[in-house]
PDB file of C-alpha atoms in Angstrom:
ATOM      1  CA  MET A   1       3.440  15.054   1.851  1.00  0.00           C
ATOM      2  CA  VAL A   2       2.566  12.310  -0.613  1.00  0.00           C
ATOM      3  CA  LYS A   3       2.245   8.880   0.994  1.00  0.00           C
ATOM      4  CA  ILE A   4       3.702   5.815  -0.730  1.00  0.00           C
ATOM      5  CA  LEU A   5       3.053   2.266   0.439  1.00  0.00           C
ATOM      6  CA  LEU A   6       6.150   0.120  -0.035  1.00  0.00           C
ATOM      7  CA  VAL A   7       5.339  -3.602   0.028  1.00  0.00           C
ATOM      8  CA  GLU A   8       8.691  -5.376   0.350  1.00  0.00           C
ATOM      9  CA  ASP A   9       9.749  -8.394   2.410  1.00  0.00           C
ATOM     10  CA  ASN A  10      13.514  -7.978   2.026  1.00  0.00           C
ATOM     11  CA  GLU A  11      14.782  -5.799   4.865  1.00  0.00           C
ATOM     12  CA  MET A  12      17.794  -4.447   2.964  1.00  0.00           C
ATOM     13  CA  ASN A  13      15.684  -3.481  -0.073  1.00  0.00           C
ATOM     14  CA  ARG A  14      13.017  -1.987   2.204  1.00  0.00           C
ATOM     15  CA  ASP A  15      15.541   0.111   4.121  1.00  0.00           C
ATOM     16  CA  MET A  16      17.396   1.342   1.025  1.00  0.00           C
ATOM     17  CA  LEU A  17      14.306   2.236  -0.944  1.00  0.00           C
ATOM     18  CA  SER A  18      12.383   3.854   1.922  1.00  0.00           C
ATOM     19  CA  ARG A  19      15.358   6.077   2.809  1.00  0.00           C
ATOM     20  CA  ARG A  20      15.723   7.205  -0.810  1.00  0.00           C
ATOM     21  CA  LEU A  21      12.011   7.920  -1.157  1.00  0.00           C
ATOM     22  CA  LYS A  22      11.978   9.901   2.103  1.00  0.00           C
ATOM     23  CA  ARG A  23      14.992  11.926   0.926  1.00  0.00           C
ATOM     24  CA  ASN A  24      12.939  12.802  -2.151  1.00  0.00           C
ATOM     25  CA  GLY A  25      10.063  14.138  -0.057  1.00  0.00           C
ATOM     26  CA  TYR A  26       7.720  11.168   0.197  1.00  0.00           C
ATOM     27  CA  ASP A  27       6.041   9.815   3.318  1.00  0.00           C
ATOM     28  CA  VAL A  28       6.661   6.055   3.243  1.00  0.00           C
ATOM     29  CA  VAL A  29       4.627   3.378   4.996  1.00  0.00           C
ATOM     30  CA  ILE A  30       5.778  -0.215   4.833  1.00  0.00           C
ATOM     31  CA  ALA A  31       4.136  -3.613   4.539  1.00  0.00           C
ATOM     32  CA  VAL A  32       6.262  -6.764   4.744  1.00  0.00           C
ATOM     33  CA  ASP A  33       3.957  -9.278   3.034  1.00  0.00           C
ATOM     34  CA  GLY A  34       1.209  -9.326   0.442  1.00  0.00           C
ATOM     35  CA  GLN A  35      -1.708  -9.570   2.845  1.00  0.00           C
ATOM     36  CA  GLN A  36      -0.389  -6.689   4.932  1.00  0.00           C
ATOM     37  CA  GLY A  37      -0.018  -4.729   1.674  1.00  0.00           C
ATOM     38  CA  VAL A  38      -3.676  -5.335   0.798  1.00  0.00           C
ATOM     39  CA  ASP A  39      -4.758  -4.346   4.315  1.00  0.00           C
ATOM     40  CA  MET A  40      -2.593  -1.212   4.396  1.00  0.00           C
ATOM     41  CA  ALA A  41      -3.750  -0.131   0.938  1.00  0.00           C
ATOM     42  CA  ALA A  42      -7.210   0.203   2.482  1.00  0.00           C
ATOM     43  CA  SER A  43      -6.235   1.581   5.895  1.00  0.00           C
ATOM     44  CA  GLU A  44      -3.449   3.993   4.874  1.00  0.00           C
ATOM     45  CA  ALA A  45      -4.945   5.285   1.596  1.00  0.00           C
ATOM     46  CA  PRO A  46      -1.540   5.818  -0.059  1.00  0.00           C
ATOM     47  CA  ALA A  47      -1.218   7.862  -3.235  1.00  0.00           C
ATOM     48  CA  LEU A  48       0.816   5.056  -4.837  1.00  0.00           C
ATOM     49  CA  ILE A  49       1.969   1.510  -4.083  1.00  0.00           C
ATOM     50  CA  LEU A  50       5.360  -0.021  -4.863  1.00  0.00           C
ATOM     51  CA  MET A  51       4.706  -3.764  -4.905  1.00  0.00           C
ATOM     52  CA  ASP A  52       7.353  -6.450  -4.735  1.00  0.00           C
ATOM     53  CA  MET A  53       5.951  -9.449  -6.591  1.00  0.00           C
ATOM     54  CA  SER A  54       7.732 -12.223  -4.631  1.00  0.00           C
ATOM     55  CA  LEU A  55       6.206 -11.895  -1.162  1.00  0.00           C
ATOM     56  CA  PRO A  56       5.233 -14.225   1.677  1.00  0.00           C
ATOM     57  CA  VAL A  57       1.602 -14.941   2.709  1.00  0.00           C
ATOM     58  CA  ILE A  58       0.204 -13.874  -0.685  1.00  0.00           C
ATOM     59  CA  ASP A  59       2.461 -12.839  -3.555  1.00  0.00           C
ATOM     60  CA  GLY A  60       2.459  -9.416  -5.172  1.00  0.00           C
ATOM     61  CA  TRP A  61       0.483 -10.669  -8.158  1.00  0.00           C
ATOM     62  CA  GLU A  62      -2.436 -11.763  -5.963  1.00  0.00           C
ATOM     63  CA  ALA A  63      -2.111  -8.751  -3.641  1.00  0.00           C
ATOM     64  CA  THR A  64      -2.423  -6.436  -6.650  1.00  0.00           C
ATOM     65  CA  ARG A  65      -5.454  -8.380  -7.931  1.00  0.00           C
ATOM     66  CA  ARG A  66      -7.133  -7.928  -4.524  1.00  0.00           C
ATOM     67  CA  ILE A  67      -6.278  -4.213  -4.348  1.00  0.00           C
ATOM     68  CA  LYS A  68      -7.681  -3.662  -7.836  1.00  0.00           C
ATOM     69  CA  ALA A  69     -10.829  -5.702  -7.040  1.00  0.00           C
ATOM     70  CA  ASN A  70     -11.679  -3.466  -4.061  1.00  0.00           C
ATOM     71  CA  ASP A  71     -13.669  -0.319  -4.921  1.00  0.00           C
ATOM     72  CA  ALA A  72     -11.884   1.552  -2.111  1.00  0.00           C
ATOM     73  CA  THR A  73      -8.361   0.838  -3.402  1.00  0.00           C
ATOM     74  CA  ARG A  74      -8.631   0.150  -7.143  1.00  0.00           C
ATOM     75  CA  ALA A  75      -7.711   3.717  -8.159  1.00  0.00           C
ATOM     76  CA  ILE A  76      -4.372   3.630  -6.308  1.00  0.00           C
ATOM     77  CA  PRO A  77      -1.579   3.290  -8.903  1.00  0.00           C
ATOM     78  CA  VAL A  78       0.643   0.242  -8.396  1.00  0.00           C
ATOM     79  CA  ILE A  79       4.190  -0.107  -9.696  1.00  0.00           C
ATOM     80  CA  ALA A  80       5.441  -3.699  -9.725  1.00  0.00           C
ATOM     81  CA  LEU A  81       8.999  -4.076  -8.444  1.00  0.00           C
ATOM     82  CA  THR A  82      10.504  -7.391  -9.305  1.00  0.00           C
ATOM     83  CA  ALA A  83      13.650  -9.263 -10.073  1.00  0.00           C
ATOM     84  CA  HIS A  84      11.545 -11.112 -12.678  1.00  0.00           C
ATOM     85  CA  ALA A  85      12.854  -9.645 -15.889  1.00  0.00           C
ATOM     86  CA  MET A  86      11.834 -12.407 -18.231  1.00  0.00           C
ATOM     87  CA  ALA A  87       9.948 -11.823 -21.447  1.00  0.00           C
ATOM     88  CA  GLY A  88       6.277 -11.403 -20.611  1.00  0.00           C
ATOM     89  CA  ASP A  89       6.718 -10.362 -16.964  1.00  0.00           C
ATOM     90  CA  ARG A  90       5.882  -6.722 -17.711  1.00  0.00           C
ATOM     91  CA  GLU A  91       2.698  -7.800 -19.492  1.00  0.00           C
ATOM     92  CA  LYS A  92       1.856 -10.134 -16.598  1.00  0.00           C
ATOM     93  CA  ALA A  93       2.204  -7.228 -14.138  1.00  0.00           C
ATOM     94  CA  LEU A  94      -0.024  -5.018 -16.281  1.00  0.00           C
ATOM     95  CA  ASP A  95      -2.573  -7.847 -16.614  1.00  0.00           C
ATOM     96  CA  VAL A  96      -3.031  -8.088 -12.826  1.00  0.00           C
ATOM     97  CA  GLY A  97      -3.631  -4.339 -12.632  1.00  0.00           C
ATOM     98  CA  CYS A  98      -0.242  -2.691 -12.146  1.00  0.00           C
ATOM     99  CA  GLU A  99       0.079   0.674 -13.880  1.00  0.00           C
ATOM    100  CA  ASP A 100       3.821   0.244 -14.400  1.00  0.00           C
ATOM    101  CA  TYR A 101       6.687  -2.180 -13.876  1.00  0.00           C
ATOM    102  CA  ASP A 102      10.301  -1.799 -12.826  1.00  0.00           C
ATOM    103  CA  THR A 103      13.080  -4.296 -12.291  1.00  0.00           C
ATOM    104  CA  LYS A 104      15.443  -4.790  -9.372  1.00  0.00           C
ATOM    105  CA  PRO A 105      17.953  -3.648  -8.553  1.00  0.00           C
ATOM    106  CA  VAL A 106      16.016  -0.392  -8.498  1.00  0.00           C
ATOM    107  CA  GLU A 107      17.536   2.525 -10.388  1.00  0.00           C
ATOM    108  CA  ILE A 108      16.132   5.346  -8.232  1.00  0.00           C
ATOM    109  CA  THR A 109      16.102   8.087 -10.883  1.00  0.00           C
ATOM    110  CA  ARG A 110      14.121   5.893 -13.267  1.00  0.00           C
ATOM    111  CA  LEU A 111      11.717   4.851 -10.497  1.00  0.00           C
ATOM    112  CA  LEU A 112      11.192   8.459  -9.342  1.00  0.00           C
ATOM    113  CA  GLY A 113      10.358   9.359 -12.943  1.00  0.00           C
ATOM    114  CA  LYS A 114       7.696   6.659 -13.038  1.00  0.00           C
ATOM    115  CA  ILE A 115       6.278   7.777  -9.671  1.00  0.00           C
ATOM    116  CA  THR A 116       6.121  11.394 -10.824  1.00  0.00           C
ATOM    117  CA  ALA A 117       4.485  10.393 -14.099  1.00  0.00           C
ATOM    118  CA  LEU A 118       1.766   8.448 -12.275  1.00  0.00           C
ATOM    119  CA  LEU A 119       1.148  11.058  -9.568  1.00  0.00           C
ATOM    120  CA  GLY A 120       1.637  14.202 -11.600  1.00  0.00           C
ATOM    121  CA  ALA A 121       4.511  16.667 -11.604  1.00  0.00           C
ATOM    122  CA  GLY A 122       3.586  18.411  -8.328  1.00  0.00           C
ATOM    123  CA  ALA A 123       3.181  15.259  -6.262  1.00  0.00           C
ATOM    124  CA  SER A 124       6.451  15.135  -4.326  1.00  0.00           C
TER     125      SER A 124
END
């Protein structure tokens, strides 16, 4: 089963998204702040990370920078999940190392398509 690290501080978003991912065949591990996300990226070795960008302790922008600066975690694809839908936010997410970007509220079919594209068709 493919493991996804969900880094999300909002309990309702975390619960909704993790249940939907599990229903689609993914093993989901959860971090509730940016530092825990960085730590779990190294300890859990997920196949992909879904990163909220507005997080406590360190934000998702900095957490992604740290994940991409670590030789052990830099190859893990990161999809930024954010309510920031202003012009330039997608480019900002790509600049810190995210492979893709999606806006909240999450549209699960679109997000699953992005996950599949990054992991390959047989990943789920």
